[in-house]
XYZ file of N, CA, C and O in Angstrom:
568
model
N -23.428 2.921 2.668
C -23.568 2.512 1.283
C -24.370 1.222 1.210
O -24.409 0.446 2.149
N -24.961 0.984 0.077
C -25.766 -0.215 -0.130
C -24.884 -1.426 -0.383
O -23.727 -1.306 -0.767
N -25.457 -2.592 -0.172
C -24.808 -3.840 -0.561
C -25.294 -4.158 -1.967
O -26.492 -4.170 -2.230
N -24.367 -4.385 -2.874
C -24.698 -4.630 -4.274
C -24.603 -6.111 -4.608
O -23.871 -6.856 -3.966
N -25.317 -6.509 -5.632
C -25.285 -7.883 -6.127
C -24.219 -7.980 -7.208
O -24.103 -7.101 -8.055
N -23.429 -9.069 -7.175
C -22.401 -9.310 -8.179
C -22.695 -10.662 -8.830
O -22.730 -11.676 -8.147
N -22.919 -10.652 -10.146
C -23.251 -11.859 -10.890
C -22.058 -12.303 -11.726
O -21.424 -11.489 -12.389
N -21.764 -13.598 -11.709
C -20.672 -14.162 -12.505
C -21.234 -15.051 -13.606
O -22.238 -15.736 -13.405
N -20.538 -15.036 -14.721
C -20.955 -15.802 -15.896
C -19.778 -16.599 -16.424
O -18.627 -16.322 -16.120
N -20.091 -17.558 -17.259
C -19.064 -18.439 -17.821
C -18.867 -18.132 -19.304
O -19.213 -18.914 -20.174
N -18.331 -16.927 -19.569
C -18.004 -16.564 -20.942
C -19.080 -15.803 -21.686
O -18.831 -15.303 -22.779
N -20.274 -15.682 -21.129
C -21.349 -14.985 -21.832
C -21.807 -13.725 -21.089
O -22.926 -13.260 -21.255
N -20.917 -13.153 -20.297
C -21.252 -11.976 -19.504
C -21.632 -10.782 -20.383
O -22.601 -10.085 -20.100
N -20.874 -10.541 -21.435
C -21.167 -9.396 -22.313
C -22.596 -9.491 -22.849
O -23.340 -8.506 -22.834
N -23.006 -10.682 -23.286
C -24.369 -10.859 -23.779
C -25.395 -10.561 -22.688
O -26.411 -9.917 -22.936
N -25.113 -11.018 -21.471
C -26.032 -10.806 -20.358
C -26.151 -9.321 -20.018
O -27.259 -8.793 -19.858
N -25.015 -8.629 -19.921
C -25.026 -7.203 -19.590
C -25.792 -6.418 -20.647
O -26.638 -5.576 -20.329
N -25.517 -6.701 -21.907
C -26.202 -5.982 -22.980
C -27.700 -6.292 -22.987
O -28.525 -5.399 -23.227
N -28.074 -7.524 -22.696
C -29.478 -7.908 -22.604
C -30.177 -7.145 -21.478
O -31.249 -6.570 -21.661
N -29.566 -7.135 -20.280
C -30.183 -6.449 -19.143
C -30.215 -4.938 -19.354
O -31.178 -4.270 -18.971
N -29.192 -4.376 -19.982
C -29.180 -2.936 -20.263
C -30.332 -2.563 -21.189
O -31.018 -1.556 -20.972
N -30.552 -3.398 -22.199
C -31.659 -3.141 -23.128
C -33.000 -3.353 -22.430
O -33.912 -2.541 -22.556
N -33.120 -4.446 -21.679
C -34.373 -4.765 -21.005
C -34.786 -3.664 -20.032
O -35.938 -3.242 -20.000
N -33.830 -3.190 -19.220
C -34.138 -2.197 -18.189
C -33.853 -0.764 -18.643
O -33.963 0.169 -17.851
N -33.498 -0.609 -19.936
C -33.279 0.700 -20.551
C -32.316 1.557 -19.733
O -32.595 2.709 -19.391
N -31.144 0.983 -19.438
C -30.151 1.680 -18.619
C -29.145 2.470 -19.450
O -28.285 3.142 -18.880
N -29.200 2.364 -20.752
C -28.191 2.988 -21.603
C -27.062 2.012 -21.871
O -27.024 0.907 -21.334
N -26.121 2.448 -22.694
C -24.994 1.600 -23.082
C -24.086 1.339 -21.883
O -23.590 2.273 -21.275
N -23.852 0.071 -21.540
C -22.995 -0.224 -20.382
C -21.516 -0.025 -20.698
O -21.082 -0.214 -21.827
N -20.740 0.354 -19.676
C -19.289 0.388 -19.794
C -18.783 -0.982 -19.357
O -19.133 -1.452 -18.274
N -17.995 -1.598 -20.218
C -17.499 -2.945 -19.957
C -15.978 -2.936 -19.961
O -15.355 -2.473 -20.914
N -15.389 -3.455 -18.877
C -13.936 -3.603 -18.787
C -13.608 -5.087 -18.963
O -14.170 -5.915 -18.258
N -12.722 -5.390 -19.884
C -12.321 -6.779 -20.081
C -11.047 -7.072 -19.286
O -10.349 -6.159 -18.851
N -10.732 -8.348 -19.127
C -9.472 -8.712 -18.491
C -8.298 -8.172 -19.304
O -7.259 -7.807 -18.757
N -8.473 -8.082 -20.624
C -7.427 -7.545 -21.487
C -7.193 -6.056 -21.295
O -6.144 -5.545 -21.679
N -8.159 -5.345 -20.694
C -8.015 -3.912 -20.428
C -7.190 -3.626 -19.173
O -6.843 -2.486 -18.910
N -6.893 -4.651 -18.389
C -6.194 -4.451 -17.118
C -4.706 -4.218 -17.351
O -4.147 -4.653 -18.360
N -4.054 -3.546 -16.397
C -2.605 -3.349 -16.534
C -1.881 -4.696 -16.562
O -2.213 -5.593 -15.783
N -0.916 -4.877 -17.452
C -0.194 -6.155 -17.530
C 0.649 -6.399 -16.282
O 1.156 -5.465 -15.674
N 0.748 -7.663 -15.918
C 1.579 -8.063 -14.783
C 2.495 -9.184 -15.272
O 2.025 -10.289 -15.556
N 3.805 -8.919 -15.383
C 4.720 -9.942 -15.912
C 4.758 -11.208 -15.054
O 5.102 -12.275 -15.552
N 4.381 -11.116 -13.789
C 4.349 -12.298 -12.925
C 3.151 -13.195 -13.208
O 3.154 -14.369 -12.850
N 2.112 -12.623 -13.825
C 0.891 -13.369 -14.140
C 0.442 -13.016 -15.553
O -0.475 -12.210 -15.736
N 1.085 -13.590 -16.569
C 0.685 -13.281 -17.945
C -0.758 -13.696 -18.205
O -1.216 -14.734 -17.719
N -1.469 -12.875 -18.931
C -2.882 -13.092 -19.216
C -3.044 -14.122 -20.332
O -2.497 -13.947 -21.430
N -3.788 -15.210 -20.072
C -4.027 -16.186 -21.143
C -4.833 -15.546 -22.278
O -5.688 -14.697 -22.035
N -4.542 -15.948 -23.481
C -5.217 -15.388 -24.657
C -6.738 -15.496 -24.540
O -7.465 -14.566 -24.894
N -7.240 -16.628 -24.023
C -8.695 -16.837 -23.938
C -9.379 -15.932 -22.916
O -10.600 -15.821 -22.896
N -8.591 -15.238 -22.088
C -9.176 -14.351 -21.075
C -9.306 -12.910 -21.557
O -10.085 -12.140 -21.000
N -8.574 -12.528 -22.573
C -8.465 -11.122 -22.964
C -9.797 -10.450 -23.262
O -9.992 -9.284 -22.917
N -10.735 -11.122 -23.904
C -12.011 -10.509 -24.265
C -13.129 -10.804 -23.271
O -14.254 -10.343 -23.460
N -12.820 -11.563 -22.221
C -13.834 -11.832 -21.206
C -14.049 -10.596 -20.342
O -13.134 -9.806 -20.118
N -15.264 -10.442 -19.832
C -15.618 -9.276 -19.018
C -15.048 -9.425 -17.614
O -15.333 -10.399 -16.917
N -14.240 -8.449 -17.207
C -13.743 -8.412 -15.838
C -14.747 -7.694 -14.937
O -14.978 -8.095 -13.805
N -15.356 -6.612 -15.465
C -16.290 -5.853 -14.651
C -17.218 -5.017 -15.528
O -16.785 -4.391 -16.484
N -18.477 -5.028 -15.159
C -19.477 -4.129 -15.728
C -20.494 -3.853 -14.631
O -20.649 -4.664 -13.705
N -21.151 -2.709 -14.726
C -22.140 -2.365 -13.703
C -23.313 -1.654 -14.360
O -23.127 -0.793 -15.211
N -24.509 -2.043 -13.938
C -25.725 -1.370 -14.365
C -26.461 -0.872 -13.135
O -26.456 -1.531 -12.092
N -27.106 0.265 -13.272
C -28.004 0.741 -12.228
C -29.411 0.369 -12.684
O -29.912 0.891 -13.680
N -30.024 -0.561 -11.960
C -31.362 -1.044 -12.313
C -32.320 -0.642 -11.206
O -32.226 -1.138 -10.085
N -33.182 0.291 -11.532
C -34.186 0.768 -10.580
C -33.562 1.187 -9.246
O -34.074 0.882 -8.175
N -32.424 1.856 -9.304
C -31.763 2.369 -8.112
C -30.790 1.406 -7.446
O -30.135 1.768 -6.475
N -30.686 0.189 -7.938
C -29.757 -0.790 -7.364
C -28.608 -1.040 -8.338
O -28.821 -1.151 -9.546
N -27.395 -1.135 -7.791
C -26.248 -1.509 -8.612
C -26.224 -3.019 -8.776
O -26.298 -3.747 -7.787
N -26.114 -3.468 -10.007
C -25.917 -4.880 -10.308
C -24.620 -4.941 -11.097
O -24.470 -4.270 -12.119
N -23.664 -5.726 -10.569
C -22.358 -5.818 -11.201
C -22.181 -7.202 -11.833
O -22.815 -8.168 -11.398
N -21.330 -7.271 -12.838
C -21.198 -8.464 -13.667
C -19.735 -8.764 -13.955
O -18.922 -7.855 -14.090
N -19.436 -10.061 -14.120
C -18.097 -10.490 -14.514
C -18.161 -11.902 -15.075
O -18.993 -12.700 -14.657
N -17.261 -12.185 -16.013
C -17.034 -13.572 -16.413
C -16.086 -14.196 -15.395
O -15.252 -13.490 -14.810
N -16.184 -15.498 -15.199
C -15.181 -16.168 -14.374
C -13.898 -16.263 -15.196
O -13.931 -16.388 -16.418
N -12.775 -16.175 -14.507
C -11.481 -16.260 -15.166
C -11.256 -17.706 -15.601
O -11.652 -18.640 -14.890
N -10.642 -17.931 -16.774
C -10.392 -19.305 -17.219
C -9.703 -20.137 -16.133
O -8.763 -19.685 -15.491
N -10.238 -21.321 -15.899
C -9.689 -22.228 -14.898
C -10.370 -22.123 -13.544
O -10.200 -22.997 -12.697
N -11.146 -21.055 -13.324
C -11.866 -20.921 -12.059
C -13.198 -21.664 -12.169
O -13.792 -21.737 -13.237
N -13.647 -22.198 -11.052
C -14.881 -22.983 -11.090
C -16.098 -22.083 -11.271
O -16.138 -20.954 -10.788
N -17.054 -22.589 -11.985
C -18.315 -21.904 -12.220
C -19.424 -22.908 -11.988
O -19.441 -23.976 -12.598
N -20.329 -22.566 -11.088
C -21.480 -23.432 -10.824
C -22.722 -22.564 -10.964
O -22.950 -21.652 -10.166
N -23.505 -22.832 -12.007
C -24.711 -22.044 -12.213
C -25.621 -22.194 -10.998
O -25.846 -23.291 -10.502
N -26.113 -21.071 -10.504
C -26.933 -21.053 -9.298
C -26.132 -20.577 -8.100
O -26.690 -20.027 -7.157
N -24.819 -20.793 -8.121
C -23.934 -20.311 -7.052
C -23.039 -19.191 -7.561
O -21.969 -18.962 -7.022
N -23.478 -18.504 -8.596
C -22.647 -17.497 -9.238
C -23.043 -16.076 -8.831
O -22.918 -15.150 -9.605
N -23.481 -15.920 -7.580
C -23.888 -14.619 -7.062
C -23.114 -14.342 -5.791
O -22.968 -15.210 -4.930
N -22.596 -13.126 -5.660
C -21.965 -12.708 -4.410
C -22.505 -11.333 -4.038
O -23.110 -10.645 -4.850
N -22.287 -10.960 -2.787
C -22.674 -9.646 -2.311
C -21.429 -8.785 -2.242
O -20.374 -9.238 -1.793
N -21.535 -7.556 -2.689
C -20.398 -6.652 -2.738
C -20.633 -5.497 -1.776
O -21.606 -4.765 -1.898
N -19.713 -5.353 -0.826
C -19.796 -4.303 0.184
C -18.722 -3.268 -0.102
O -17.537 -3.569 -0.048
N -19.148 -2.054 -0.435
C -18.220 -0.963 -0.696
C -18.387 0.086 0.389
O -19.497 0.360 0.831
N -17.273 0.672 0.794
C -17.309 1.695 1.831
C -16.161 2.662 1.644
O -15.109 2.301 1.123
N -16.369 3.883 2.084
C -15.320 4.895 2.083
C -14.514 4.829 3.378
O -13.596 5.605 3.578
N -14.848 3.878 4.260
C -14.187 3.723 5.551
C -13.383 2.421 5.546
O -13.942 1.324 5.693
N -12.079 2.529 5.389
C -11.223 1.352 5.270
C -11.198 0.525 6.558
O -11.131 -0.706 6.524
N -11.302 1.185 7.710
C -11.321 0.458 8.986
C -12.596 -0.369 9.119
O -12.567 -1.479 9.667
N -13.691 0.151 8.624
C -14.950 -0.589 8.634
C -14.827 -1.849 7.778
O -15.266 -2.936 8.182
N -14.212 -1.719 6.619
C -14.007 -2.867 5.735
C -13.178 -3.935 6.441
O -13.521 -5.113 6.439
N -12.078 -3.517 7.068
C -11.206 -4.469 7.763
C -11.951 -5.170 8.898
O -11.809 -6.380 9.094
N -12.745 -4.429 9.637
C -13.494 -4.998 10.756
C -14.536 -6.012 10.277
O -14.612 -7.130 10.797
N -15.321 -5.632 9.284
C -16.358 -6.537 8.776
C -15.746 -7.782 8.139
O -16.236 -8.897 8.332
N -14.677 -7.599 7.375
C -13.989 -8.724 6.746
C -13.521 -9.700 7.826
O -13.719 -10.909 7.715
N -12.917 -9.168 8.879
C -12.431 -10.003 9.974
C -13.538 -10.782 10.661
O -13.370 -11.948 11.017
N -14.685 -10.156 10.835
C -15.818 -10.836 11.477
C -16.388 -11.926 10.579
O -16.700 -13.021 11.043
N -16.518 -11.643 9.284
C -17.107 -12.625 8.375
C -16.153 -13.768 8.026
O -16.598 -14.855 7.670
N -14.855 -13.547 8.137
C -13.921 -14.635 7.824
C -13.878 -15.668 8.951
O -13.435 -16.797 8.732
N -14.357 -15.332 10.146
C -14.390 -16.267 11.270
C -15.307 -17.448 10.921
O -16.509 -17.283 10.778
N -14.720 -18.607 10.751
C -15.478 -19.797 10.375
C -15.700 -19.923 8.882
O -16.297 -20.892 8.413
N -15.236 -18.938 8.124
C -15.410 -18.951 6.676
C -14.112 -19.275 5.962
O -13.163 -19.791 6.567
N -14.043 -18.942 4.680
C -12.858 -19.225 3.871
C -12.524 -17.996 3.032
O -13.344 -17.532 2.245
N -11.316 -17.485 3.214
C -10.867 -16.313 2.473
C -10.442 -16.726 1.072
O -9.645 -17.649 0.902
N -10.975 -16.055 0.071
C -10.568 -16.277 -1.311
C -9.400 -15.380 -1.681
O -8.461 -15.787 -2.349
N -9.450 -14.129 -1.209
C -8.386 -13.152 -1.456
C -8.314 -12.243 -0.244
O -9.276 -11.572 0.096
N -7.174 -12.267 0.429
C -6.978 -11.396 1.589
C -7.156 -9.937 1.176
O -6.912 -9.580 0.017
N -7.529 -9.082 2.115
C -7.609 -7.654 1.833
C -6.240 -7.168 1.370
O -5.230 -7.441 2.013
N -6.221 -6.489 0.220
C -4.967 -6.015 -0.347
C -5.231 -4.924 -1.368
O -6.366 -4.729 -1.816
N -4.179 -4.223 -1.743
C -4.304 -3.192 -2.763
C -4.355 -3.844 -4.134
O -3.629 -4.801 -4.420
N -5.242 -3.331 -4.980
C -5.352 -3.773 -6.371
C -5.248 -2.532 -7.253
O -5.175 -1.412 -6.743
N -5.290 -2.708 -8.558
C -5.196 -1.539 -9.428
C -6.456 -0.683 -9.373
O -6.443 0.467 -9.757
N -7.575 -1.238 -8.860
C -8.809 -0.449 -8.780
C -9.146 0.012 -7.369
O -10.046 0.822 -7.182
N -8.459 -0.485 -6.368
C -8.803 -0.149 -4.990
C -7.579 -0.253 -4.078
O -6.739 -1.125 -4.254
N -7.537 0.607 -3.086
C -6.471 0.541 -2.070
C -6.688 -0.644 -1.134
O -5.773 -1.064 -0.430
N -7.925 -1.193 -1.127
C -8.231 -2.313 -0.227
C -9.391 -3.120 -0.798
O -10.529 -2.655 -0.837
N -9.081 -4.327 -1.276
C -10.092 -5.230 -1.827
C -9.808 -6.641 -1.309
O -8.660 -7.034 -1.147
N -10.842 -7.397 -1.061
C -10.706 -8.802 -0.697
C -12.036 -9.503 -0.838
O -13.086 -8.864 -0.961
N -11.998 -10.845 -0.846
C -13.255 -11.588 -0.919
C -13.159 -12.841 -0.063
O -12.075 -13.346 0.220
N -14.313 -13.318 0.343
C -14.391 -14.497 1.194
C -15.756 -15.147 1.070
O -16.695 -14.554 0.537
N -15.841 -16.365 1.553
C -17.108 -17.065 1.706
C -17.309 -17.248 3.196
O -16.432 -17.792 3.883
N -18.441 -16.758 3.719
C -18.654 -16.833 5.164
C -19.061 -18.250 5.584
O -19.219 -19.148 4.739
N -19.223 -18.462 6.878
C -19.508 -19.799 7.399
C -20.863 -20.340 6.953
O -21.135 -21.527 7.108
N -21.700 -19.500 6.366
C -22.991 -19.950 5.855
C -22.970 -20.182 4.347
O -23.989 -20.467 3.736
N -21.787 -20.021 3.725
C -21.642 -20.256 2.290
C -21.956 -19.046 1.424
O -22.035 -19.164 0.209
N -22.130 -17.874 2.038
C -22.414 -16.660 1.281
C -21.094 -16.020 0.867
O -20.197 -15.825 1.685
N -20.989 -15.697 -0.429
C -19.778 -15.084 -0.966
C -19.880 -13.562 -0.823
O -20.899 -12.966 -1.162
N -18.804 -12.964 -0.308
C -18.727 -11.521 -0.095
C -17.502 -10.945 -0.787
O -16.444 -11.563 -0.794
N -17.659 -9.730 -1.334
C -16.544 -8.948 -1.850
C -16.524 -7.633 -1.071
O -17.578 -7.046 -0.822
N -15.343 -7.195 -0.683
C -15.188 -5.931 0.034
C -14.295 -5.015 -0.779
O -13.252 -5.432 -1.276
N -14.724 -3.763 -0.900
C -14.006 -2.820 -1.742
C -13.991 -1.443 -1.095
O -15.043 -0.904 -0.758
N -12.793 -0.901 -0.908
C -12.663 0.469 -0.430
C -12.946 1.400 -1.598
O -12.306 1.308 -2.640
N -13.921 2.269 -1.419
C -14.351 3.170 -2.485
C -13.963 4.599 -2.125
O -14.632 5.249 -1.348
N -12.864 5.050 -2.704
C -12.459 6.436 -2.453
C -12.891 7.352 -3.611
O -12.459 8.488 -3.687
N -13.733 6.830 -4.496
C -14.271 7.618 -5.587
C -13.392 7.695 -6.820
O -13.749 8.334 -7.797
N -12.231 7.023 -6.819
C -11.315 7.088 -7.963
C -11.722 6.172 -9.105
O -11.600 6.529 -10.260
N -12.213 4.970 -8.793
C -12.546 3.989 -9.836
C -13.996 4.174 -10.257
O -14.872 4.243 -9.416
N -14.232 4.252 -11.534
C -15.589 4.441 -12.036
C -16.060 3.195 -12.789
O -16.444 3.264 -13.930
N -15.993 2.055 -12.155
C -16.384 0.803 -12.809
C -17.849 0.566 -12.799
O -18.637 1.227 -12.238
């Protein structure tokens, strides 16, 4: 599978996705907000997060470009708001690559099950590159 680009925004993700969809004539994008996610009583969703974009994806000239707003309270630095997203149907491959890239790096979220994936995690490698890993069994259509 290809490595995809993931772009983060500070509250204006919906505008960006709609702009790029129109510019590259990709059709109407599907946008999932943080408010669309299953509720978790251990982590109540702040009101200001409900309409922010959790995930959107456009196919631009054969490449997947994914988008998200940063969650309220998380740091946002324009210019450092890009990560690489590695998706695979091989969970052992994900675990192996994650383990290699975390050596000397910093884990943001250990590999774990989420509502969209049986195995997701993210880290910043020793060179400062942000990576997201996602097991893709074809169930999530984000």
